[in-house]
Amino acid sequence: FRNNPLTKEQILKIIAAGITAPSSLNKQPWNFIVVTDSQKKKKLREIYTNSRKKQNFYEQDTVFVEYTTPIVLVCDNEGKDLLYSCAMAVQNMNLAAVAMGLASLQAVVATTLEEDRKAIAELFRIPKEKFVMLLLFYGYADETPVPKPKKSVDEVVHWDEF
């Protein structure tokens, strides 16, 4: 990612696409914390980097956390129906970002461990009954990655039985 944060209008457009997603029983269980404060971005980067180390992920330059406009996706709780609903919102947001010529990254690593979710919740004063689901990063790509191979339709479609 380039060191070029998005405008408020761009972020609101991305989130507006997210909240048009269907949700279980129309509960609309999502909340989005847009991180613009540089000190909070630094702390979020620290949480993200340390989480990667704790889980033995490959080394990564995590400066993008500070270069992008991070969004913390908070779901009403851990119920599967609500998590699926929030995931659909993320898909809409990513499609909107691509349509706007932007790049996106979803980071599950920092929300996998309870201690990291707790640290994020404390940093952003998220109520205890809410669930820190995912970190989303939106910004301008600084490279054009080669698309990863995807399975063919023939590999994933089954007719009448598995």
GROMACS .gro file of N, CA and C in nm:
model
  486
    1PHE      N    1   0.083  -0.119   0.000
    1PHE     CA    2   0.000   0.000   0.000
    1PHE      C    3   0.087   0.125   0.000
    2ARG      N    4   0.038   0.228  -0.069
    2ARG     CA    5   0.106   0.357  -0.067
    2ARG      C    6   0.066   0.434   0.059
    3ASN      N    7   0.151   0.524   0.101
    3ASN     CA    8   0.123   0.607   0.218
    3ASN      C    9   0.032   0.721   0.175
    4ASN      N   10  -0.097   0.687   0.159
    4ASN     CA   11  -0.194   0.782   0.107
    4ASN      C   12  -0.332   0.744   0.161
    5PRO      N   13  -0.367   0.792   0.280
    5PRO     CA   14  -0.497   0.755   0.339
    5PRO      C   15  -0.614   0.799   0.250
    6LEU      N   16  -0.721   0.727   0.265
    6LEU     CA   17  -0.841   0.758   0.188
    6LEU      C   18  -0.914   0.877   0.247
    7THR      N   19  -0.999   0.937   0.166
    7THR     CA   20  -1.082   1.048   0.215
    7THR      C   21  -1.200   0.992   0.293
    8LYS      N   22  -1.260   1.077   0.370
    8LYS     CA   23  -1.380   1.038   0.444
    8LYS      C   24  -1.489   0.993   0.347
    9GLU      N   25  -1.503   1.060   0.236
    9GLU     CA   26  -1.605   1.025   0.137
    9GLU      C   27  -1.581   0.886   0.080
   10GLN      N   28  -1.454   0.853   0.052
   10GLN     CA   29  -1.423   0.720   0.001
   10GLN      C   30  -1.459   0.611   0.102
   11ILE      N   31  -1.421   0.634   0.227
   11ILE     CA   32  -1.450   0.536   0.332
   11ILE      C   33  -1.600   0.520   0.350
   12LEU      N   34  -1.672   0.630   0.353
   12LEU     CA   35  -1.817   0.621   0.370
   12LEU      C   36  -1.884   0.548   0.254
   13LYS      N   37  -1.830   0.566   0.134
   13LYS     CA   38  -1.884   0.495   0.017
   13LYS      C   39  -1.861   0.344   0.031
   14ILE      N   40  -1.744   0.305   0.077
   14ILE     CA   41  -1.713   0.164   0.097
   14ILE      C   42  -1.805   0.104   0.204
   15ILE      N   43  -1.820   0.174   0.315
   15ILE     CA   44  -1.905   0.123   0.423
   15ILE      C   45  -2.051   0.122   0.381
   16ALA      N   46  -2.093   0.222   0.304
   16ALA     CA   47  -2.232   0.224   0.254
   16ALA      C   48  -2.261   0.099   0.171
   17ALA      N   49  -2.164   0.054   0.093
   17ALA     CA   50  -2.181  -0.070   0.018
   17ALA      C   51  -2.195  -0.189   0.114
   18GLY      N   52  -2.117  -0.187   0.221
   18GLY     CA   53  -2.122  -0.296   0.319
   18GLY      C   54  -2.257  -0.310   0.384
   19ILE      N   55  -2.317  -0.200   0.420
   19ILE     CA   56  -2.443  -0.208   0.495
   19ILE      C   57  -2.564  -0.239   0.407
   20THR      N   58  -2.541  -0.251   0.277
   20THR     CA   59  -2.650  -0.297   0.190
   20THR      C   60  -2.657  -0.450   0.184
   21ALA      N   61  -2.561  -0.516   0.248
   21ALA     CA   62  -2.558  -0.663   0.246
   21ALA      C   63  -2.679  -0.720   0.318
   22PRO      N   64  -2.722  -0.839   0.276
   22PRO     CA   65  -2.828  -0.906   0.351
   22PRO      C   66  -2.774  -0.948   0.488
   23SER      N   67  -2.863  -0.961   0.583
   23SER     CA   68  -2.821  -1.010   0.715
   23SER      C   69  -2.930  -1.099   0.773
   24SER      N   70  -2.888  -1.190   0.856
   24SER     CA   71  -2.980  -1.284   0.918
   24SER      C   72  -3.089  -1.208   0.994
   25LEU      N   73  -3.213  -1.236   0.958
   25LEU     CA   74  -3.330  -1.172   1.020
   25LEU      C   75  -3.320  -1.019   1.019
   26ASN      N   76  -3.248  -0.967   0.921
   26ASN     CA   77  -3.226  -0.822   0.907
   26ASN      C   78  -3.172  -0.758   1.035
   27LYS      N   79  -3.088  -0.832   1.107
   27LYS     CA   80  -3.031  -0.780   1.232
   27LYS      C   81  -2.925  -0.673   1.210
   28GLN      N   82  -2.863  -0.673   1.092
   28GLN     CA   83  -2.760  -0.574   1.060
   28GLN      C   84  -2.661  -0.560   1.177
   29PRO      N   85  -2.588  -0.669   1.206
   29PRO     CA   86  -2.508  -0.678   1.330
   29PRO      C   87  -2.371  -0.612   1.325
   30TRP      N   88  -2.350  -0.523   1.231
   30TRP     CA   89  -2.216  -0.470   1.209
   30TRP      C   90  -2.198  -0.329   1.263
   31ASN      N   91  -2.076  -0.302   1.305
   31ASN     CA   92  -2.030  -0.168   1.340
   31ASN      C   93  -1.888  -0.156   1.285
   32PHE      N   94  -1.853  -0.037   1.243
   32PHE     CA   95  -1.724  -0.016   1.178
   32PHE      C   96  -1.650   0.098   1.249
   33ILE      N   97  -1.531   0.069   1.297
   33ILE     CA   98  -1.448   0.173   1.358
   33ILE      C   99  -1.342   0.212   1.255
   34VAL      N  100  -1.351   0.333   1.205
   34VAL     CA  101  -1.256   0.384   1.107
   34VAL      C  102  -1.141   0.448   1.185
   35VAL      N  103  -1.021   0.399   1.158
   35VAL     CA  104  -0.905   0.444   1.235
   35VAL      C  105  -0.828   0.550   1.155
   36THR      N  106  -0.831   0.673   1.205
   36THR     CA  107  -0.759   0.783   1.141
   36THR      C  108  -0.649   0.839   1.231
   37ASP      N  109  -0.659   0.818   1.360
   37ASP     CA  110  -0.563   0.870   1.456
   37ASP      C  111  -0.429   0.798   1.440
   38SER      N  112  -0.321   0.872   1.418
   38SER     CA  113  -0.190   0.812   1.391
   38SER      C  114  -0.139   0.730   1.509
   39GLN      N  115  -0.166   0.772   1.631
   39GLN     CA  116  -0.120   0.696   1.748
   39GLN      C  117  -0.194   0.562   1.760
   40LYS      N  118  -0.322   0.565   1.728
   40LYS     CA  119  -0.398   0.440   1.732
   40LYS      C  120  -0.355   0.346   1.619
   41LYS      N  121  -0.320   0.402   1.504
   41LYS     CA  122  -0.268   0.319   1.394
   41LYS      C  123  -0.138   0.252   1.437
   42LYS      N  124  -0.050   0.326   1.505
   42LYS     CA  125   0.077   0.269   1.552
   42LYS      C  126   0.051   0.155   1.649
   43LYS      N  127  -0.039   0.177   1.741
   43LYS     CA  128  -0.070   0.073   1.840
   43LYS      C  129  -0.135  -0.048   1.770
   44LEU      N  130  -0.223  -0.024   1.674
   44LEU     CA  131  -0.286  -0.133   1.600
   44LEU      C  132  -0.180  -0.212   1.523
   45ARG      N  133  -0.085  -0.141   1.466
   45ARG     CA  134   0.025  -0.208   1.395
   45ARG      C  135   0.103  -0.298   1.491
   46GLU      N  136   0.128  -0.249   1.609
   46GLU     CA  137   0.200  -0.327   1.710
   46GLU      C  138   0.122  -0.455   1.747
   47ILE      N  139  -0.007  -0.441   1.768
   47ILE     CA  140  -0.091  -0.558   1.799
   47ILE      C  141  -0.087  -0.657   1.684
   48TYR      N  142  -0.103  -0.606   1.563
   48TYR     CA  143  -0.103  -0.690   1.443
   48TYR      C  144   0.031  -0.763   1.427
   49THR      N  145   0.140  -0.690   1.439
   49THR     CA  146   0.274  -0.747   1.422
   49THR      C  147   0.301  -0.853   1.528
   50ASN      N  148   0.270  -0.823   1.653
   50ASN     CA  149   0.293  -0.918   1.762
   50ASN      C  150   0.206  -1.043   1.747
   51SER      N  151   0.085  -1.025   1.699
   51SER     CA  152  -0.003  -1.139   1.678
   51SER      C  153   0.054  -1.233   1.573
   52ARG      N  154   0.108  -1.177   1.467
   52ARG     CA  155   0.171  -1.258   1.362
   52ARG      C  156   0.288  -1.339   1.420
   53LYS      N  157   0.368  -1.275   1.504
   53LYS     CA  158   0.483  -1.343   1.566
   53LYS      C  159   0.437  -1.456   1.658
   54LYS      N  160   0.338  -1.428   1.741
   54LYS     CA  161   0.287  -1.530   1.834
   54LYS      C  162   0.235  -1.653   1.761
   55GLN      N  163   0.180  -1.632   1.643
   55GLN     CA  164   0.121  -1.742   1.568
   55GLN      C  165   0.216  -1.800   1.462
   56ASN      N  166   0.341  -1.756   1.468
   56ASN     CA  167   0.446  -1.808   1.379
   56ASN      C  168   0.415  -1.789   1.231
   57PHE      N  169   0.359  -1.674   1.197
   57PHE     CA  170   0.337  -1.641   1.057
   57PHE      C  171   0.468  -1.590   0.997
   58TYR      N  172   0.478  -1.593   0.867
   58TYR     CA  173   0.598  -1.542   0.800
   58TYR      C  174   0.614  -1.394   0.832
   59GLU      N  175   0.739  -1.348   0.824
   59GLU     CA  176   0.767  -1.208   0.851
   59GLU      C  177   0.706  -1.120   0.743
   60GLN      N  178   0.652  -1.008   0.785
   60GLN     CA  179   0.584  -0.918   0.692
   60GLN      C  180   0.613  -0.775   0.732
   61ASP      N  181   0.633  -0.689   0.633
   61ASP     CA  182   0.646  -0.547   0.660
   61ASP      C  183   0.505  -0.495   0.688
   62THR      N  184   0.479  -0.457   0.811
   62THR     CA  185   0.343  -0.419   0.851
   62THR      C  186   0.319  -0.268   0.848
   63VAL      N  187   0.405  -0.194   0.780
   63VAL     CA  188   0.389  -0.049   0.773
   63VAL      C  189   0.255  -0.011   0.708
   64PHE      N  190   0.199  -0.102   0.627
   64PHE     CA  191   0.072  -0.073   0.561
   64PHE      C  192  -0.039  -0.040   0.660
   65VAL      N  193  -0.028  -0.091   0.782
   65VAL     CA  194  -0.130  -0.062   0.883
   65VAL      C  195  -0.140   0.089   0.905
   66GLU      N  196  -0.026   0.156   0.899
   66GLU     CA  197  -0.023   0.301   0.918
   66GLU      C  198  -0.047   0.377   0.788
   67TYR      N  199  -0.021   0.315   0.674
   67TYR     CA  200  -0.039   0.381   0.545
   67TYR      C  201  -0.184   0.381   0.497
   68THR      N  202  -0.259   0.281   0.536
   68THR     CA  203  -0.396   0.265   0.487
   68THR      C  204  -0.495   0.333   0.583
   69THR      N  205  -0.621   0.313   0.553
   69THR     CA  206  -0.727   0.352   0.646
   69THR      C  207  -0.785   0.223   0.703
   70PRO      N  208  -0.736   0.182   0.820
   70PRO     CA  209  -0.788   0.059   0.879
   70PRO      C  210  -0.932   0.076   0.928
   71ILE      N  211  -1.006  -0.033   0.918
   71ILE     CA  212  -1.141  -0.038   0.973
   71ILE      C  213  -1.150  -0.162   1.059
   72VAL      N  214  -1.194  -0.145   1.182
   72VAL     CA  215  -1.217  -0.259   1.271
   72VAL      C  216  -1.363  -0.298   1.256
   73LEU      N  217  -1.387  -0.421   1.213
   73LEU     CA  218  -1.523  -0.471   1.199
   73LEU      C  219  -1.565  -0.533   1.332
   74VAL      N  220  -1.670  -0.479   1.389
   74VAL     CA  221  -1.722  -0.527   1.517
   74VAL      C  222  -1.860  -0.586   1.492
   75CYS      N  223  -1.876  -0.710   1.533
   75CYS     CA  224  -2.005  -0.780   1.516
   75CYS      C  225  -2.077  -0.781   1.651
   76ASP      N  226  -2.209  -0.784   1.647
   76ASP     CA  227  -2.286  -0.780   1.772
   76ASP      C  228  -2.247  -0.889   1.870
   77ASN      N  229  -2.220  -1.010   1.821
   77ASN     CA  230  -2.168  -1.118   1.905
   77ASN      C  231  -2.110  -1.226   1.815
   78GLU      N  232  -2.074  -1.340   1.874
   78GLU     CA  233  -2.008  -1.446   1.798
   78GLU      C  234  -2.104  -1.545   1.732
   79GLY      N  235  -2.233  -1.518   1.734
   79GLY     CA  236  -2.328  -1.609   1.671
   79GLY      C  237  -2.297  -1.627   1.524
   80LYS      N  238  -2.301  -1.753   1.479
   80LYS     CA  239  -2.265  -1.781   1.340
   80LYS      C  240  -2.350  -1.702   1.242
   81ASP      N  241  -2.479  -1.689   1.270
   81ASP     CA  242  -2.564  -1.614   1.177
   81ASP      C  243  -2.517  -1.470   1.164
   82LEU      N  244  -2.473  -1.412   1.274
   82LEU     CA  245  -2.428  -1.273   1.271
   82LEU      C  246  -2.290  -1.262   1.203
   83LEU      N  247  -2.202  -1.358   1.229
   83LEU     CA  248  -2.071  -1.356   1.165
   83LEU      C  249  -2.084  -1.370   1.014
   84TYR      N  250  -2.175  -1.459   0.969
   84TYR     CA  251  -2.199  -1.473   0.825
   84TYR      C  252  -2.251  -1.341   0.768
   85SER      N  253  -2.338  -1.276   0.841
   85SER     CA  254  -2.392  -1.149   0.795
   85SER      C  255  -2.280  -1.045   0.780
   86CYS      N  256  -2.194  -1.038   0.880
   86CYS     CA  257  -2.082  -0.943   0.873
   86CYS      C  258  -1.988  -0.976   0.758
   87ALA      N  259  -1.969  -1.105   0.733
   87ALA     CA  260  -1.883  -1.146   0.621
   87ALA      C  261  -1.941  -1.099   0.488
   88MET      N  262  -2.073  -1.104   0.475
   88MET     CA  263  -2.135  -1.056   0.351
   88MET      C  264  -2.114  -0.906   0.335
   89ALA      N  265  -2.117  -0.833   0.446
   89ALA     CA  266  -2.091  -0.689   0.440
   89ALA      C  267  -1.948  -0.663   0.390
   90VAL      N  268  -1.853  -0.743   0.439
   90VAL     CA  269  -1.713  -0.727   0.398
   90VAL      C  270  -1.698  -0.751   0.247
   91GLN      N  271  -1.766  -0.854   0.198
   91GLN     CA  272  -1.758  -0.882   0.054
   91GLN      C  273  -1.807  -0.762  -0.027
   92ASN      N  274  -1.918  -0.704   0.014
   92ASN     CA  275  -1.969  -0.585  -0.056
   92ASN      C  276  -1.868  -0.470  -0.050
   93MET      N  277  -1.806  -0.453   0.066
   93MET     CA  278  -1.710  -0.345   0.083
   93MET      C  279  -1.590  -0.364  -0.009
   94ASN      N  280  -1.543  -0.488  -0.017
   94ASN     CA  281  -1.428  -0.515  -0.103
   94ASN      C  282  -1.461  -0.494  -0.250
   95LEU      N  283  -1.579  -0.535  -0.291
   95LEU     CA  284  -1.619  -0.512  -0.430
   95LEU      C  285  -1.630  -0.362  -0.459
   96ALA      N  286  -1.682  -0.287  -0.364
   96ALA     CA  287  -1.692  -0.141  -0.382
   96ALA      C  288  -1.552  -0.080  -0.394
   97ALA      N  289  -1.460  -0.125  -0.309
   97ALA     CA  290  -1.323  -0.071  -0.313
   97ALA      C  291  -1.259  -0.098  -0.449
   98VAL      N  292  -1.274  -0.220  -0.498
   98VAL     CA  293  -1.217  -0.255  -0.629
   98VAL      C  294  -1.279  -0.167  -0.738
   99ALA      N  295  -1.410  -0.148  -0.732
   99ALA     CA  296  -1.479  -0.065  -0.831
   99ALA      C  297  -1.429   0.080  -0.826
  100MET      N  298  -1.377   0.122  -0.711
  100MET     CA  299  -1.325   0.256  -0.694
  100MET      C  300  -1.176   0.265  -0.727
  101GLY      N  301  -1.118   0.153  -0.772
  101GLY     CA  302  -0.976   0.151  -0.805
  101GLY      C  303  -0.885   0.140  -0.684
  102LEU      N  304  -0.938   0.088  -0.574
  102LEU     CA  305  -0.861   0.078  -0.449
  102LEU      C  306  -0.823  -0.067  -0.420
  103ALA      N  307  -0.735  -0.083  -0.325
  103ALA     CA  308  -0.692  -0.216  -0.281
  103ALA      C  309  -0.748  -0.242  -0.142
  104SER      N  310  -0.761  -0.371  -0.110
  104SER     CA  311  -0.811  -0.408   0.023
  104SER      C  312  -0.735  -0.528   0.075
  105LEU      N  313  -0.734  -0.541   0.206
  105LEU     CA  314  -0.674  -0.655   0.273
  105LEU      C  315  -0.756  -0.684   0.397
  106GLN      N  316  -0.790  -0.809   0.416
  106GLN     CA  317  -0.862  -0.852   0.535
  106GLN      C  318  -0.763  -0.929   0.622
  107ALA      N  319  -0.751  -0.891   0.747
  107ALA     CA  320  -0.654  -0.954   0.836
  107ALA      C  321  -0.725  -1.024   0.951
  108VAL      N  322  -0.726  -1.155   0.943
  108VAL     CA  323  -0.787  -1.237   1.048
  108VAL      C  324  -0.687  -1.260   1.161
  109VAL      N  325  -0.558  -1.255   1.129
  109VAL     CA  326  -0.455  -1.294   1.224
  109VAL      C  327  -0.467  -1.219   1.357
  110ALA      N  328  -0.496  -1.092   1.357
  110ALA     CA  329  -0.500  -1.015   1.481
  110ALA      C  330  -0.632  -1.031   1.556
  111THR      N  331  -0.725  -1.106   1.498
  111THR     CA  332  -0.852  -1.128   1.569
  111THR      C  333  -0.872  -1.276   1.600
  112THR      N  334  -0.768  -1.356   1.580
  112THR     CA  335  -0.776  -1.500   1.606
  112THR      C  336  -0.763  -1.531   1.754
  113LEU      N  337  -0.669  -1.467   1.820
  113LEU     CA  338  -0.644  -1.493   1.962
  113LEU      C  339  -0.725  -1.398   2.051
  114GLU      N  340  -0.781  -1.453   2.156
  114GLU     CA  341  -0.864  -1.375   2.250
  114GLU      C  342  -0.787  -1.254   2.304
  115GLU      N  343  -0.660  -1.274   2.339
  115GLU     CA  344  -0.582  -1.164   2.397
  115GLU      C  345  -0.566  -1.047   2.299
  116ASP      N  346  -0.556  -1.078   2.170
  116ASP     CA  347  -0.544  -0.972   2.070
  116ASP      C  348  -0.677  -0.902   2.047
  117ARG      N  349  -0.785  -0.979   2.044
  117ARG     CA  350  -0.918  -0.916   2.032
  117ARG      C  351  -0.942  -0.824   2.151
  118LYS      N  352  -0.899  -0.868   2.269
  118LYS     CA  353  -0.916  -0.787   2.390
  118LYS      C  354  -0.834  -0.658   2.380
  119ALA      N  355  -0.711  -0.668   2.331
  119ALA     CA  356  -0.627  -0.549   2.316
  119ALA      C  357  -0.688  -0.450   2.217
  120ILE      N  358  -0.743  -0.502   2.108
  120ILE     CA  359  -0.810  -0.416   2.010
  120ILE      C  360  -0.934  -0.353   2.072
  121ALA      N  361  -1.010  -0.432   2.145
  121ALA     CA  362  -1.131  -0.381   2.210
  121ALA      C  363  -1.096  -0.268   2.308
  122GLU      N  364  -0.989  -0.285   2.382
  122GLU     CA  365  -0.947  -0.182   2.478
  122GLU      C  366  -0.901  -0.056   2.405
  123LEU      N  367  -0.823  -0.074   2.299
  123LEU     CA  368  -0.771   0.040   2.224
  123LEU      C  369  -0.884   0.128   2.169
  124PHE      N  370  -0.990   0.063   2.123
  124PHE     CA  371  -1.099   0.137   2.058
  124PHE      C  372  -1.226   0.146   2.144
  125ARG      N  373  -1.214   0.111   2.271
  125ARG     CA  374  -1.325   0.119   2.368
  125ARG      C  375  -1.451   0.049   2.315
  126ILE      N  376  -1.432  -0.074   2.270
  126ILE     CA  377  -1.543  -0.155   2.219
  126ILE      C  378  -1.611  -0.222   2.338
  127PRO      N  379  -1.743  -0.214   2.347
  127PRO     CA  380  -1.813  -0.277   2.460
  127PRO      C  381  -1.785  -0.428   2.467
  128LYS      N  382  -1.780  -0.480   2.590
  128LYS     CA  383  -1.746  -0.620   2.612
  128LYS      C  384  -1.840  -0.719   2.544
  129GLU      N  385  -1.966  -0.682   2.527
  129GLU     CA  386  -2.062  -0.775   2.466
  129GLU      C  387  -2.047  -0.784   2.314
  130LYS      N  388  -1.967  -0.697   2.256
  130LYS     CA  389  -1.944  -0.699   2.111
  130LYS      C  390  -1.827  -0.791   2.077
  131PHE      N  391  -1.817  -0.833   1.951
  131PHE     CA  392  -1.713  -0.924   1.907
  131PHE      C  393  -1.626  -0.857   1.800
  132VAL      N  394  -1.496  -0.847   1.828
  132VAL     CA  395  -1.401  -0.793   1.730
  132VAL      C  396  -1.377  -0.903   1.627
  133MET      N  397  -1.431  -0.883   1.507
  133MET     CA  398  -1.430  -0.990   1.407
  133MET      C  399  -1.310  -0.986   1.313
  134LEU      N  400  -1.276  -0.867   1.263
  134LEU     CA  401  -1.181  -0.861   1.153
  134LEU      C  402  -1.121  -0.722   1.142
  135LEU      N  403  -0.996  -0.718   1.094
  135LEU     CA  404  -0.934  -0.590   1.058
  135LEU      C  405  -0.938  -0.578   0.907
  136LEU      N  406  -0.981  -0.465   0.859
  136LEU     CA  407  -0.989  -0.438   0.716
  136LEU      C  408  -0.899  -0.320   0.685
  137PHE      N  409  -0.825  -0.331   0.576
  137PHE     CA  410  -0.736  -0.224   0.535
  137PHE      C  411  -0.770  -0.184   0.393
  138TYR      N  412  -0.793  -0.055   0.372
  138TYR     CA  413  -0.825  -0.003   0.239
  138TYR      C  414  -0.729   0.109   0.206
  139GLY      N  415  -0.688   0.112   0.080
  139GLY     CA  416  -0.596   0.217   0.038
  139GLY      C  417  -0.560   0.201  -0.108
  140TYR      N  418  -0.448   0.261  -0.144
  140TYR     CA  419  -0.398   0.257  -0.281
  140TYR      C  420  -0.287   0.154  -0.292
  141ALA      N  421  -0.299   0.065  -0.386
  141ALA     CA  422  -0.197  -0.039  -0.404
  141ALA      C  423  -0.065   0.023  -0.449
  142ASP      N  424   0.045  -0.030  -0.398
  142ASP     CA  425   0.176   0.014  -0.444
  142ASP      C  426   0.240  -0.089  -0.537
  143GLU      N  427   0.165  -0.194  -0.566
  143GLU     CA  428   0.212  -0.297  -0.659
  143GLU      C  429   0.091  -0.363  -0.723
  144THR      N  430   0.116  -0.441  -0.825
  144THR     CA  431   0.009  -0.516  -0.890
  144THR      C  432   0.039  -0.664  -0.872
  145PRO      N  433  -0.017  -0.724  -0.766
  145PRO     CA  434   0.014  -0.864  -0.740
  145PRO      C  435  -0.047  -0.955  -0.847
  146VAL      N  436   0.020  -1.066  -0.868
  146VAL     CA  437  -0.031  -1.167  -0.960
  146VAL      C  438  -0.148  -1.236  -0.890
  147PRO      N  439  -0.264  -1.244  -0.956
  147PRO     CA  440  -0.379  -1.310  -0.892
  147PRO      C  441  -0.347  -1.455  -0.858
  148LYS      N  442  -0.392  -1.497  -0.741
  148LYS     CA  443  -0.371  -1.635  -0.698
  148LYS      C  444  -0.465  -1.726  -0.778
  149PRO      N  445  -0.420  -1.848  -0.807
  149PRO     CA  446  -0.505  -1.938  -0.885
  149PRO      C  447  -0.632  -1.974  -0.808
  150LYS      N  448  -0.740  -1.985  -0.879
  150LYS     CA  449  -0.869  -2.023  -0.820
  150LYS      C  450  -0.913  -2.155  -0.880
  151LYS      N  451  -0.990  -2.230  -0.804
  151LYS     CA  452  -1.044  -2.355  -0.855
  151LYS      C  453  -1.141  -2.324  -0.968
  152SER      N  454  -1.153  -2.418  -1.060
  152SER     CA  455  -1.247  -2.401  -1.171
  152SER      C  456  -1.389  -2.430  -1.123
  153VAL      N  457  -1.485  -2.383  -1.199
  153VAL     CA  458  -1.626  -2.410  -1.168
  153VAL      C  459  -1.649  -2.560  -1.163
  154ASP      N  460  -1.589  -2.635  -1.255
  154ASP     CA  461  -1.607  -2.781  -1.259
  154ASP      C  462  -1.558  -2.848  -1.130
  155GLU      N  463  -1.460  -2.789  -1.064
  155GLU     CA  464  -1.407  -2.847  -0.940
  155GLU      C  465  -1.498  -2.826  -0.820
  156VAL      N  466  -1.585  -2.728  -0.825
  156VAL     CA  467  -1.663  -2.694  -0.706
  156VAL      C  468  -1.813  -2.713  -0.720
  157VAL      N  469  -1.861  -2.740  -0.842
  157VAL     CA  470  -2.005  -2.756  -0.862
  157VAL      C  471  -2.040  -2.905  -0.866
  158HIS      N  472  -2.143  -2.940  -0.790
  158HIS     CA  473  -2.193  -3.078  -0.784
  158HIS      C  474  -2.341  -3.073  -0.815
  159TRP      N  475  -2.387  -3.167  -0.894
  159TRP     CA  476  -2.528  -3.168  -0.934
  159TRP      C  477  -2.601  -3.279  -0.861
  160ASP      N  478  -2.698  -3.241  -0.782
  160ASP     CA  479  -2.789  -3.331  -0.709
  160ASP      C  480  -2.725  -3.406  -0.593
  161GLU      N  481  -2.597  -3.420  -0.589
  161GLU     CA  482  -2.530  -3.484  -0.475
  161GLU      C  483  -2.383  -3.445  -0.478
  162PHE      N  484  -2.313  -3.470  -0.369
  162PHE     CA  485  -2.172  -3.429  -0.361
  162PHE      C  486  -2.085  -3.510  -0.447
   0.00000   0.00000   0.00000
